[in-house]
Amino acid sequence: MPEIYLIDVTNRDGVQTAKLGLSKLEKTMINIYLNDMGVFQSEFGFPTTRHEINYLKANLELVEMGVLKHIRLGGWIRAIIEDVETTFQLIPDIKHLNLSISTSDQMINGKFQGRRKRHDIIKDMTEAVDAARAHGAESIGVNAEDASRTDINYLLEFGLAAREHGADRLRYCDTLGYDNPFTIYDNGRILAEKVALPIELHCHNDLGMAVANSISGAMGVIDGGQDAYINTTINGIGERAGNADLIAVILAATKSKETATRYPLGGSIKLKLASKIAKFAEYAFKVDIPINQPGVGANAFAHSSGIHADGVLKDPENYELYSYEELGRGDPIKVETGREIIAGQYSGTAGFGHVMGKLEVSFKNREEANEILELVRYANVESQKPLVEEELKFIARYPEIAKKLLTLTPLT
Ligand SMILES: [Zn+2]
């Protein structure tokens, strides 16, 4: 039976959001959290962007080292041969790629201004797929940008050409959030039936339907006989009004009426880590989780009116579809209200020793402590905010990887 899998694109669509960004260490922590949660793939960055090179290579090393055990790391590039060549020149060990190109007449005419026609788009894409395969890519997803505004017959032609050239998945991008749950169900189903490839649903939230569209599109794909891959971002962070929120998608797939039995979520997703990953993204992006965010918002389990409070106290199921414990909530958070020593870019050994001692991290000798402190200083320079405990522990545990993440050398 086909299933739903998750491809999180926080480290690609999330970070390309206007006014927002993440340090390379923060992106790495997100890959680790996604791995721990059981997410199928992280779209971990941009292989043709020079400042990503050290980060991408370091994360591929974490895969080799077994730190990132189950998750796949996929790069995002344009579906043109030049991008494929540059990718394998810069990141020879990359295994998974998504190749993206616009398919709607609006974008073909509006972006390429008459320089490319429909058949050129298919030619560019198939050449890129061939090149990626020739370079040894293990999995190739082909992205149809603006698929929801693309003539369905052309989209089918595009998808079939992708399959013929050995693509593993087709990404249906509702780039502008134009679909509704009914239209995306139909398109998902037609693509699954006729192209006969697993289909990715990439939904934006411009009309407030990103999560509903993702689930409905996935239902169409599964009814069409193929696996569905929903693209998510943590806290729904993404271009303009954002993408489908990771936690809301998991909740919708597992808790909504009659969904889980007919459209099962594949792999083993650890919802217990939901609160942790959402809080980290909130801190790293410096964007508050909305108070009413499903599952992880401050009010997601808050009750005040008489009838609701009385009802939920008698039996939580009266007014809660799922329990806060399932999302890893309920533990008290320790907030320092007295003296605080923080490790930052100008920290010295005494303060740093104190901070790491509290985390029960010890060092072999003074040299090692100094080396880790130096890395922590650089990480703080990059992120411009105090590192969280798990970032400090990561640096102490994998200093060589941290060194690579923190090395940004502009071309001369
Ligand atoms: Zn997008």
mmCIF file of C-alpha atoms and ligand atoms in Angstrom:
data_model
loop_
_atom_site.group_PDB
_atom_site.id
_atom_site.type_symbol
_atom_site.label_atom_id
_atom_site.label_comp_id
_atom_site.label_asym_id
_atom_site.label_seq_id
_atom_site.Cartn_x
_atom_site.Cartn_y
_atom_site.Cartn_z
ATOM 1 C CA MET A 1 0.000 0.000 0.000
ATOM 2 C CA PRO A 2 1.439 3.398 -0.933
ATOM 3 C CA GLU A 3 2.306 5.717 1.936
ATOM 4 C CA ILE A 4 3.033 9.343 2.767
ATOM 5 C CA TYR A 5 6.642 10.403 3.397
ATOM 6 C CA LEU A 6 8.016 13.757 4.469
ATOM 7 C CA ILE A 7 10.657 15.843 2.752
ATOM 8 C CA ASP A 8 11.429 18.870 4.874
ATOM 9 C CA VAL A 9 12.622 21.920 2.948
ATOM 10 C CA THR A 10 13.346 24.294 5.848
ATOM 11 C CA ASN A 11 17.034 24.411 4.931
ATOM 12 C CA ARG A 12 16.160 25.419 1.361
ATOM 13 C CA ASP A 13 12.748 27.117 1.070
ATOM 14 C CA GLY A 14 12.822 28.233 4.719
ATOM 15 C CA VAL A 15 16.168 29.974 4.484
ATOM 16 C CA GLN A 16 15.421 31.623 1.152
ATOM 17 C CA THR A 17 12.569 33.488 2.845
ATOM 18 C CA ALA A 18 12.910 37.275 2.763
ATOM 19 C CA LYS A 19 14.298 38.776 5.987
ATOM 20 C CA LEU A 20 15.118 35.365 7.483
ATOM 21 C CA GLY A 21 18.122 33.086 7.552
ATOM 22 C CA LEU A 22 20.065 30.499 9.532
ATOM 23 C CA SER A 23 23.716 30.023 10.378
ATOM 24 C CA LYS A 24 25.396 26.930 8.973
ATOM 25 C CA LEU A 25 25.490 25.427 12.472
ATOM 26 C CA GLU A 26 21.755 26.078 12.879
ATOM 27 C CA LYS A 27 21.060 24.407 9.515
ATOM 28 C CA THR A 28 23.113 21.433 10.699
ATOM 29 C CA MET A 29 21.174 21.212 13.963
ATOM 30 C CA ILE A 30 17.949 21.182 11.946
ATOM 31 C CA ASN A 31 19.219 18.234 9.885
ATOM 32 C CA ILE A 32 20.024 16.425 13.135
ATOM 33 C CA TYR A 33 16.589 17.117 14.653
ATOM 34 C CA LEU A 34 14.841 16.051 11.428
ATOM 35 C CA ASN A 35 16.919 12.870 11.401
ATOM 36 C CA ASP A 36 16.014 12.145 15.013
ATOM 37 C CA MET A 37 12.335 12.733 14.212
ATOM 38 C CA GLY A 38 12.401 10.161 11.424
ATOM 39 C CA VAL A 39 11.812 12.530 8.502
ATOM 40 C CA PHE A 40 12.607 10.846 5.178
ATOM 41 C CA GLN A 41 14.673 13.615 3.588
ATOM 42 C CA SER A 42 16.007 17.074 4.345
ATOM 43 C CA GLU A 43 16.452 19.396 1.405
ATOM 44 C CA PHE A 44 19.633 20.596 2.995
ATOM 45 C CA GLY A 45 20.741 23.414 0.742
ATOM 46 C CA PHE A 46 22.075 24.833 -2.483
ATOM 47 C CA PRO A 47 25.038 22.938 -3.991
ATOM 48 C CA THR A 48 25.817 25.666 -6.539
ATOM 49 C CA THR A 49 25.983 28.434 -3.909
ATOM 50 C CA ARG A 50 29.603 28.910 -2.861
ATOM 51 C CA HIS A 51 29.024 29.722 0.818
ATOM 52 C CA GLU A 52 27.087 26.458 1.197
ATOM 53 C CA ILE A 53 29.966 24.208 0.085
ATOM 54 C CA ASN A 54 31.647 23.610 3.452
ATOM 55 C CA TYR A 55 28.308 23.198 5.192
ATOM 56 C CA LEU A 56 27.011 20.698 2.619
ATOM 57 C CA LYS A 57 30.236 18.671 2.678
ATOM 58 C CA ALA A 58 30.348 18.667 6.476
ATOM 59 C CA ASN A 59 26.778 17.370 6.645
ATOM 60 C CA LEU A 60 27.543 14.634 4.123
ATOM 61 C CA GLU A 61 30.409 13.707 6.449
ATOM 62 C CA LEU A 62 27.921 13.460 9.306
ATOM 63 C CA VAL A 63 26.074 10.891 7.188
ATOM 64 C CA GLU A 64 29.322 8.944 6.664
ATOM 65 C CA MET A 65 30.013 9.105 10.401
ATOM 66 C CA GLY A 66 26.561 7.728 11.172
ATOM 67 C CA VAL A 67 25.503 10.865 13.063
ATOM 68 C CA LEU A 68 22.785 11.395 10.453
ATOM 69 C CA LYS A 69 21.624 7.796 10.264
ATOM 70 C CA HIS A 70 18.391 7.465 8.365
ATOM 71 C CA ILE A 71 17.688 10.779 6.741
ATOM 72 C CA ARG A 72 18.608 11.536 3.153
ATOM 73 C CA LEU A 73 20.215 14.875 2.400
ATOM 74 C CA GLY A 74 19.035 16.301 -0.922
ATOM 75 C CA GLY A 75 20.397 19.347 -2.727
ATOM 76 C CA TRP A 76 18.253 21.751 -4.722
ATOM 77 C CA ILE A 77 19.417 23.102 -8.070
ATOM 78 C CA ARG A 78 17.951 24.359 -11.317
ATOM 79 C CA ALA A 79 17.173 21.665 -13.890
ATOM 80 C CA ILE A 80 19.875 22.741 -16.283
ATOM 81 C CA ILE A 81 23.033 20.918 -17.210
ATOM 82 C CA GLU A 82 25.309 23.745 -15.966
ATOM 83 C CA ASP A 83 23.943 23.458 -12.424
ATOM 84 C CA VAL A 84 24.420 19.690 -12.429
ATOM 85 C CA GLU A 85 28.025 20.051 -13.593
ATOM 86 C CA THR A 86 28.782 22.736 -10.999
ATOM 87 C CA THR A 87 27.165 20.624 -8.278
ATOM 88 C CA PHE A 88 29.335 17.582 -8.899
ATOM 89 C CA GLN A 89 32.413 19.724 -9.324
ATOM 90 C CA LEU A 90 31.855 21.407 -5.939
ATOM 91 C CA ILE A 91 30.190 18.577 -3.986
ATOM 92 C CA PRO A 92 31.296 15.320 -5.659
ATOM 93 C CA ASP A 93 29.813 13.121 -2.912
ATOM 94 C CA ILE A 94 26.267 14.423 -3.112
ATOM 95 C CA LYS A 95 23.808 11.561 -3.591
ATOM 96 C CA HIS A 96 20.344 13.079 -3.778
ATOM 97 C CA LEU A 97 19.154 15.987 -5.888
ATOM 98 C CA ASN A 98 16.015 17.840 -6.799
ATOM 99 C CA LEU A 99 16.161 19.591 -10.164
ATOM 100 C CA SER A 100 13.754 22.488 -10.592
ATOM 101 C CA ILE A 101 12.350 24.248 -13.640
ATOM 102 C CA SER A 102 9.222 26.325 -14.334
ATOM 103 C CA THR A 103 6.466 24.600 -16.300
ATOM 104 C CA SER A 104 3.549 27.052 -16.477
ATOM 105 C CA ASP A 105 3.082 29.227 -19.563
ATOM 106 C CA GLN A 106 2.912 32.193 -17.208
ATOM 107 C CA MET A 107 6.434 31.501 -15.980
ATOM 108 C CA ILE A 108 7.865 30.192 -19.264
ATOM 109 C CA ASN A 109 6.729 33.375 -21.029
ATOM 110 C CA GLY A 110 7.039 35.705 -18.073
ATOM 111 C CA LYS A 111 10.484 34.610 -16.872
ATOM 112 C CA PHE A 112 12.203 33.523 -20.069
ATOM 113 C CA GLN A 113 10.563 36.292 -22.156
ATOM 114 C CA GLY A 114 10.338 34.200 -25.325
ATOM 115 C CA ARG A 115 13.830 32.698 -25.042
ATOM 116 C CA ARG A 116 12.483 29.289 -23.973
ATOM 117 C CA LYS A 117 9.439 27.387 -25.190
ATOM 118 C CA ARG A 118 7.691 24.389 -23.706
ATOM 119 C CA HIS A 119 9.871 21.888 -25.599
ATOM 120 C CA ASP A 120 13.057 23.682 -24.431
ATOM 121 C CA ILE A 121 11.952 23.225 -20.829
ATOM 122 C CA ILE A 122 11.600 19.480 -21.293
ATOM 123 C CA LYS A 123 14.936 19.346 -23.108
ATOM 124 C CA ASP A 124 16.728 21.262 -20.324
ATOM 125 C CA MET A 125 15.171 19.037 -17.672
ATOM 126 C CA THR A 126 15.924 15.697 -19.376
ATOM 127 C CA GLU A 127 19.520 16.735 -20.101
ATOM 128 C CA ALA A 128 19.915 17.695 -16.456
ATOM 129 C CA VAL A 129 18.474 14.342 -15.303
ATOM 130 C CA ASP A 130 20.811 12.453 -17.648
ATOM 131 C CA ALA A 131 23.808 14.422 -16.412
ATOM 132 C CA ALA A 132 22.907 13.899 -12.738
ATOM 133 C CA ARG A 133 22.574 10.165 -13.355
ATOM 134 C CA ALA A 134 25.851 10.066 -15.268
ATOM 135 C CA HIS A 135 27.556 11.689 -12.277
ATOM 136 C CA GLY A 136 26.191 8.966 -10.015
ATOM 137 C CA ALA A 137 23.211 10.611 -8.325
ATOM 138 C CA GLU A 138 21.324 7.935 -6.404
ATOM 139 C CA SER A 139 17.982 9.680 -6.362
ATOM 140 C CA ILE A 140 16.686 12.440 -8.598
ATOM 141 C CA GLY A 141 13.511 14.383 -8.049
ATOM 142 C CA VAL A 142 12.266 16.634 -10.821
ATOM 143 C CA ASN A 143 10.416 19.759 -9.723
ATOM 144 C CA ALA A 144 7.711 21.338 -11.854
ATOM 145 C CA GLU A 145 7.683 24.912 -10.575
ATOM 146 C CA ASP A 146 4.219 26.495 -10.748
ATOM 147 C CA ALA A 147 2.712 23.078 -11.567
ATOM 148 C CA SER A 148 -0.704 24.188 -10.286
ATOM 149 C CA ARG A 149 -0.896 26.838 -13.019
ATOM 150 C CA THR A 150 0.489 24.480 -15.673
ATOM 151 C CA ASP A 151 -1.657 22.971 -18.432
ATOM 152 C CA ILE A 152 -2.206 19.422 -17.172
ATOM 153 C CA ASN A 153 -1.478 17.833 -20.537
ATOM 154 C CA TYR A 154 1.886 19.558 -20.707
ATOM 155 C CA LEU A 155 2.560 18.605 -17.095
ATOM 156 C CA LEU A 156 1.909 14.959 -17.954
ATOM 157 C CA GLU A 157 4.243 15.211 -20.949
ATOM 158 C CA PHE A 158 6.884 16.775 -18.667
ATOM 159 C CA GLY A 159 6.428 14.058 -16.021
ATOM 160 C CA LEU A 160 6.590 11.227 -18.551
ATOM 161 C CA ALA A 161 9.792 12.659 -20.041
ATOM 162 C CA ALA A 162 11.260 12.823 -16.517
ATOM 163 C CA ARG A 163 10.370 9.188 -15.901
ATOM 164 C CA GLU A 164 11.734 8.080 -19.270
ATOM 165 C CA HIS A 165 15.073 9.621 -18.341
ATOM 166 C CA GLY A 166 15.137 7.838 -15.001
ATOM 167 C CA ALA A 167 13.869 10.436 -12.528
ATOM 168 C CA ASP A 168 12.723 8.896 -9.238
ATOM 169 C CA ARG A 169 10.044 11.417 -8.242
ATOM 170 C CA LEU A 170 8.081 14.307 -9.673
ATOM 171 C CA ARG A 171 7.536 17.362 -7.469
ATOM 172 C CA TYR A 172 4.215 19.103 -7.999
ATOM 173 C CA CYS A 173 4.862 22.673 -6.853
ATOM 174 C CA ASP A 174 1.885 24.787 -5.909
ATOM 175 C CA THR A 175 4.345 27.642 -5.963
ATOM 176 C CA LEU A 176 1.815 30.406 -5.405
ATOM 177 C CA GLY A 177 -0.570 28.506 -3.142
ATOM 178 C CA TYR A 178 -3.199 28.622 -5.896
ATOM 179 C CA ASP A 179 -4.690 25.131 -5.507
ATOM 180 C CA ASN A 180 -7.568 24.096 -3.298
ATOM 181 C CA PRO A 181 -7.899 20.626 -1.732
ATOM 182 C CA PHE A 182 -10.126 19.397 -4.569
ATOM 183 C CA THR A 183 -7.988 20.601 -7.482
ATOM 184 C CA ILE A 184 -4.777 19.277 -5.971
ATOM 185 C CA TYR A 185 -6.398 15.921 -5.204
ATOM 186 C CA ASP A 186 -7.353 15.613 -8.884
ATOM 187 C CA ASN A 187 -3.932 16.640 -10.160
ATOM 188 C CA GLY A 188 -2.121 14.400 -7.687
ATOM 189 C CA ARG A 189 -4.216 11.459 -8.737
ATOM 190 C CA ILE A 190 -3.862 12.050 -12.486
ATOM 191 C CA LEU A 191 -0.083 12.446 -12.197
ATOM 192 C CA ALA A 192 0.269 9.310 -10.074
ATOM 193 C CA GLU A 193 -1.867 7.275 -12.464
ATOM 194 C CA LYS A 194 -0.458 8.515 -15.752
ATOM 195 C CA VAL A 195 3.166 9.349 -14.953
ATOM 196 C CA ALA A 196 3.425 6.383 -12.585
ATOM 197 C CA LEU A 197 6.108 7.922 -10.398
ATOM 198 C CA PRO A 198 5.970 8.844 -6.720
ATOM 199 C CA ILE A 199 4.725 12.431 -6.505
ATOM 200 C CA GLU A 200 5.893 15.196 -4.171
ATOM 201 C CA LEU A 201 3.439 17.830 -3.006
ATOM 202 C CA HIS A 202 5.043 21.227 -2.462
ATOM 203 C CA CYS A 203 2.402 23.616 -1.172
ATOM 204 C CA HIS A 204 2.520 27.278 -0.228
ATOM 205 C CA ASN A 205 0.156 29.021 2.128
ATOM 206 C CA ASP A 206 -0.888 32.176 0.260
ATOM 207 C CA LEU A 207 -4.568 31.257 0.639
ATOM 208 C CA GLY A 208 -4.174 29.533 4.009
ATOM 209 C CA MET A 209 -4.530 26.034 2.547
ATOM 210 C CA ALA A 210 -0.963 24.684 2.477
ATOM 211 C CA VAL A 211 -1.503 21.890 5.004
ATOM 212 C CA ALA A 212 -4.963 20.943 3.690
ATOM 213 C CA ASN A 213 -3.685 20.947 0.122
ATOM 214 C CA SER A 214 -0.668 18.819 1.054
ATOM 215 C CA ILE A 215 -2.847 16.180 2.692
ATOM 216 C CA SER A 216 -5.460 16.239 -0.037
ATOM 217 C CA GLY A 217 -2.822 16.088 -2.787
ATOM 218 C CA ALA A 218 -1.215 13.132 -1.021
ATOM 219 C CA MET A 219 -4.594 11.379 -0.877
ATOM 220 C CA GLY A 220 -4.940 11.831 -4.644
ATOM 221 C CA VAL A 221 -1.451 10.450 -5.247
ATOM 222 C CA ILE A 222 -2.076 7.416 -3.033
ATOM 223 C CA ASP A 223 -5.457 6.799 -4.655
ATOM 224 C CA GLY A 224 -3.548 6.950 -7.946
ATOM 225 C CA GLY A 225 -1.349 4.107 -6.713
ATOM 226 C CA GLN A 226 1.896 5.890 -5.832
ATOM 227 C CA ASP A 227 3.771 7.006 -2.724
ATOM 228 C CA ALA A 228 3.262 10.668 -1.836
ATOM 229 C CA TYR A 229 6.053 12.890 -0.486
ATOM 230 C CA ILE A 230 4.839 15.988 1.316
ATOM 231 C CA ASN A 231 7.230 18.947 1.462
ATOM 232 C CA THR A 232 7.187 20.719 4.811
ATOM 233 C CA THR A 233 9.026 23.422 6.721
ATOM 234 C CA ILE A 234 9.359 23.780 10.480
ATOM 235 C CA ASN A 235 6.781 26.247 11.799
ATOM 236 C CA GLY A 236 5.661 26.745 8.188
ATOM 237 C CA ILE A 237 8.492 29.225 7.567
ATOM 238 C CA GLY A 238 8.878 29.877 3.851
ATOM 239 C CA GLU A 239 8.498 32.344 1.022
ATOM 240 C CA ARG A 240 5.723 34.944 1.533
ATOM 241 C CA ALA A 241 2.926 33.292 3.571
ATOM 242 C CA GLY A 242 5.054 30.198 4.071
ATOM 243 C CA ASN A 243 4.913 26.464 3.375
ATOM 244 C CA ALA A 244 3.064 23.512 4.883
ATOM 245 C CA ASP A 245 4.051 23.292 8.560
ATOM 246 C CA LEU A 246 5.872 20.056 9.464
ATOM 247 C CA ILE A 247 4.066 19.434 12.738
ATOM 248 C CA ALA A 248 0.614 20.343 11.392
ATOM 249 C CA VAL A 249 1.139 17.969 8.450
ATOM 250 C CA ILE A 250 2.087 15.132 10.809
ATOM 251 C CA LEU A 251 -0.925 15.862 13.017
ATOM 252 C CA ALA A 252 -3.287 16.104 10.036
ATOM 253 C CA ALA A 253 -1.949 12.879 8.543
ATOM 254 C CA THR A 254 -2.199 10.930 11.788
ATOM 255 C CA LYS A 255 -5.136 12.489 13.668
ATOM 256 C CA SER A 256 -7.689 13.741 11.143
ATOM 257 C CA LYS A 257 -10.863 11.846 10.460
ATOM 258 C CA GLU A 258 -10.287 8.493 8.712
ATOM 259 C CA THR A 259 -6.961 9.635 7.256
ATOM 260 C CA ALA A 260 -4.331 7.454 8.931
ATOM 261 C CA THR A 261 -5.936 4.145 8.062
ATOM 262 C CA ARG A 262 -6.420 4.898 4.376
ATOM 263 C CA TYR A 263 -3.359 7.115 3.846
ATOM 264 C CA PRO A 264 -0.678 5.926 6.269
ATOM 265 C CA LEU A 265 2.342 8.004 7.195
ATOM 266 C CA GLY A 266 5.414 5.925 6.287
ATOM 267 C CA GLY A 267 8.553 5.452 8.349
ATOM 268 C CA SER A 268 8.426 5.981 12.073
ATOM 269 C CA ILE A 269 7.890 9.623 12.902
ATOM 270 C CA LYS A 270 8.677 10.598 16.473
ATOM 271 C CA LEU A 271 6.086 13.249 17.218
ATOM 272 C CA LYS A 272 7.609 13.475 20.720
ATOM 273 C CA LEU A 273 10.308 15.716 19.254
ATOM 274 C CA ALA A 274 7.765 18.191 17.814
ATOM 275 C CA SER A 275 8.010 20.746 20.570
ATOM 276 C CA LYS A 276 11.803 20.639 20.581
ATOM 277 C CA ILE A 277 12.232 21.141 16.827
ATOM 278 C CA ALA A 278 9.598 23.903 16.705
ATOM 279 C CA LYS A 279 11.232 25.748 19.627
ATOM 280 C CA PHE A 280 14.661 25.482 18.035
ATOM 281 C CA ALA A 281 13.395 26.881 14.711
ATOM 282 C CA GLU A 282 11.613 29.658 16.583
ATOM 283 C CA TYR A 283 14.873 30.626 18.275
ATOM 284 C CA ALA A 284 17.090 30.158 15.230
ATOM 285 C CA PHE A 285 14.858 32.113 12.825
ATOM 286 C CA LYS A 286 13.941 34.623 15.534
ATOM 287 C CA VAL A 287 10.273 34.205 14.562
ATOM 288 C CA ASP A 288 7.784 33.485 17.351
ATOM 289 C CA ILE A 289 5.566 30.439 17.025
ATOM 290 C CA PRO A 290 2.012 31.833 16.670
ATOM 291 C CA ILE A 291 0.018 31.400 19.879
ATOM 292 C CA ASN A 292 -2.592 29.304 18.040
ATOM 293 C CA GLN A 293 -0.150 27.115 16.061
ATOM 294 C CA PRO A 294 -1.423 23.498 15.886
ATOM 295 C CA GLY A 295 0.249 21.308 18.494
ATOM 296 C CA VAL A 296 3.121 23.600 19.425
ATOM 297 C CA GLY A 297 1.495 27.035 19.918
ATOM 298 C CA ALA A 298 1.247 28.387 23.470
ATOM 299 C CA ASN A 299 -2.554 28.087 23.347
ATOM 300 C CA ALA A 300 -2.748 24.694 21.631
ATOM 301 C CA PHE A 301 -3.764 23.092 24.947
ATOM 302 C CA ALA A 302 -5.043 26.144 26.836
ATOM 303 C CA HIS A 303 -8.627 26.279 28.094
ATOM 304 C CA SER A 304 -10.306 29.124 29.883
ATOM 305 C CA SER A 305 -14.037 29.280 29.284
ATOM 306 C CA GLY A 306 -16.126 27.540 31.922
ATOM 307 C CA ILE A 307 -17.649 24.838 29.785
ATOM 308 C CA HIS A 308 -14.369 23.933 28.058
ATOM 309 C CA ALA A 309 -12.276 23.921 31.234
ATOM 310 C CA ASP A 310 -14.832 21.802 33.043
ATOM 311 C CA GLY A 311 -15.102 19.427 30.079
ATOM 312 C CA VAL A 312 -11.365 18.949 29.574
ATOM 313 C CA LEU A 313 -10.796 18.390 33.295
ATOM 314 C CA LYS A 314 -13.450 15.660 33.343
ATOM 315 C CA ASP A 315 -11.977 14.010 30.249
ATOM 316 C CA PRO A 316 -9.297 15.644 28.042
ATOM 317 C CA GLU A 317 -10.823 13.993 24.988
ATOM 318 C CA ASN A 318 -13.861 16.201 25.393
ATOM 319 C CA TYR A 319 -11.891 19.159 24.004
ATOM 320 C CA GLU A 320 -8.496 17.840 22.857
ATOM 321 C CA LEU A 321 -7.908 15.671 19.795
ATOM 322 C CA TYR A 322 -4.461 14.625 20.989
ATOM 323 C CA SER A 323 -2.446 15.013 24.146
ATOM 324 C CA TYR A 324 0.352 17.504 24.759
ATOM 325 C CA GLU A 325 2.611 14.686 25.937
ATOM 326 C CA GLU A 326 2.546 13.223 22.435
ATOM 327 C CA LEU A 327 4.289 16.368 21.173
ATOM 328 C CA GLY A 328 6.902 16.315 23.907
ATOM 329 C CA ARG A 329 5.243 19.092 25.889
ATOM 330 C CA GLY A 330 4.556 19.222 29.583
ATOM 331 C CA ASP A 331 8.056 19.296 31.038
ATOM 332 C CA PRO A 332 8.810 22.469 32.967
ATOM 333 C CA ILE A 333 11.265 24.803 31.237
ATOM 334 C CA LYS A 334 14.083 26.076 33.403
ATOM 335 C CA VAL A 335 14.649 29.786 32.936
ATOM 336 C CA GLU A 336 17.568 31.392 34.751
ATOM 337 C CA THR A 337 16.377 34.346 36.807
ATOM 338 C CA GLY A 338 19.593 35.026 38.672
ATOM 339 C CA ARG A 339 23.192 35.246 37.534
ATOM 340 C CA GLU A 340 23.854 34.046 34.006
ATOM 341 C CA ILE A 341 27.163 33.210 32.380
ATOM 342 C CA ILE A 342 26.897 32.939 28.612
ATOM 343 C CA ALA A 343 29.404 31.609 26.084
ATOM 344 C CA GLY A 344 29.816 34.193 23.338
ATOM 345 C CA GLN A 345 32.278 35.607 20.859
ATOM 346 C CA TYR A 346 34.310 37.434 23.541
ATOM 347 C CA SER A 347 34.121 34.742 26.237
ATOM 348 C CA GLY A 348 37.160 33.657 28.192
ATOM 349 C CA THR A 349 38.145 30.270 29.591
ATOM 350 C CA ALA A 350 36.662 30.666 33.076
ATOM 351 C CA GLY A 351 33.149 31.583 31.907
ATOM 352 C CA PHE A 352 33.264 28.959 29.187
ATOM 353 C CA GLY A 353 34.415 26.278 31.620
ATOM 354 C CA HIS A 354 31.501 27.177 33.873
ATOM 355 C CA VAL A 355 28.949 26.944 31.032
ATOM 356 C CA MET A 356 30.270 23.617 29.757
ATOM 357 C CA GLY A 357 30.550 22.212 33.278
ATOM 358 C CA LYS A 358 26.834 22.810 33.753
ATOM 359 C CA LEU A 359 26.240 20.758 30.585
ATOM 360 C CA GLU A 360 28.475 18.036 32.021
ATOM 361 C CA VAL A 361 30.953 18.430 29.187
ATOM 362 C CA SER A 362 34.540 17.966 30.287
ATOM 363 C CA PHE A 363 37.762 18.383 28.363
ATOM 364 C CA LYS A 364 40.922 16.278 28.238
ATOM 365 C CA ASN A 365 43.170 19.273 28.788
ATOM 366 C CA ARG A 366 43.431 23.042 28.528
ATOM 367 C CA GLU A 367 44.326 22.947 24.817
ATOM 368 C CA GLU A 368 41.162 21.078 23.983
ATOM 369 C CA ALA A 369 39.048 23.472 26.040
ATOM 370 C CA ASN A 370 40.642 26.436 24.275
ATOM 371 C CA GLU A 371 40.035 24.925 20.866
ATOM 372 C CA ILE A 372 36.347 24.346 21.595
ATOM 373 C CA LEU A 373 36.001 27.839 23.051
ATOM 374 C CA GLU A 374 37.476 29.309 19.891
ATOM 375 C CA LEU A 375 34.914 27.428 17.788
ATOM 376 C CA VAL A 376 32.095 28.576 20.061
ATOM 377 C CA ARG A 377 33.254 32.181 19.618
ATOM 378 C CA TYR A 378 33.130 31.818 15.836
ATOM 379 C CA ALA A 379 29.732 30.126 15.947
ATOM 380 C CA ASN A 380 28.460 33.034 17.993
ATOM 381 C CA VAL A 381 29.886 35.527 15.509
ATOM 382 C CA GLU A 382 27.958 33.739 12.765
ATOM 383 C CA SER A 383 24.612 33.379 14.539
ATOM 384 C CA GLN A 384 24.752 36.574 16.628
ATOM 385 C CA LYS A 385 22.867 34.970 19.460
ATOM 386 C CA PRO A 386 23.811 32.716 22.366
ATOM 387 C CA LEU A 387 24.207 29.097 21.324
ATOM 388 C CA VAL A 388 21.693 26.625 22.719
ATOM 389 C CA GLU A 389 22.916 23.729 24.850
ATOM 390 C CA GLU A 390 22.738 21.245 22.009
ATOM 391 C CA GLU A 391 24.809 23.468 19.732
ATOM 392 C CA LEU A 392 27.489 23.722 22.426
ATOM 393 C CA LYS A 393 27.451 19.963 22.900
ATOM 394 C CA PHE A 394 27.638 19.429 19.133
ATOM 395 C CA ILE A 395 30.734 21.619 18.847
ATOM 396 C CA ALA A 396 32.396 19.851 21.781
ATOM 397 C CA ARG A 397 31.616 16.475 20.290
ATOM 398 C CA TYR A 398 32.446 17.140 16.630
ATOM 399 C CA PRO A 399 35.001 19.972 16.607
ATOM 400 C CA GLU A 400 36.373 19.024 13.179
ATOM 401 C CA ILE A 401 32.902 19.229 11.639
ATOM 402 C CA ALA A 402 32.201 22.500 13.452
ATOM 403 C CA LYS A 403 35.445 23.925 12.070
ATOM 404 C CA LYS A 404 34.270 23.179 8.534
ATOM 405 C CA LEU A 405 30.809 24.643 9.147
ATOM 406 C CA LEU A 406 32.352 27.838 10.428
ATOM 407 C CA THR A 407 34.830 28.282 7.606
ATOM 408 C CA LEU A 408 33.534 30.789 5.096
ATOM 409 C CA THR A 409 36.150 31.816 2.589
ATOM 410 C CA PRO A 410 34.994 34.200 -0.123
ATOM 411 C CA LEU A 411 36.559 33.713 -3.537
ATOM 412 C CA THR A 412 39.291 36.196 -4.377
HETATM 413 ZN ZN ZN B 1 8.523 26.708 -2.395
#
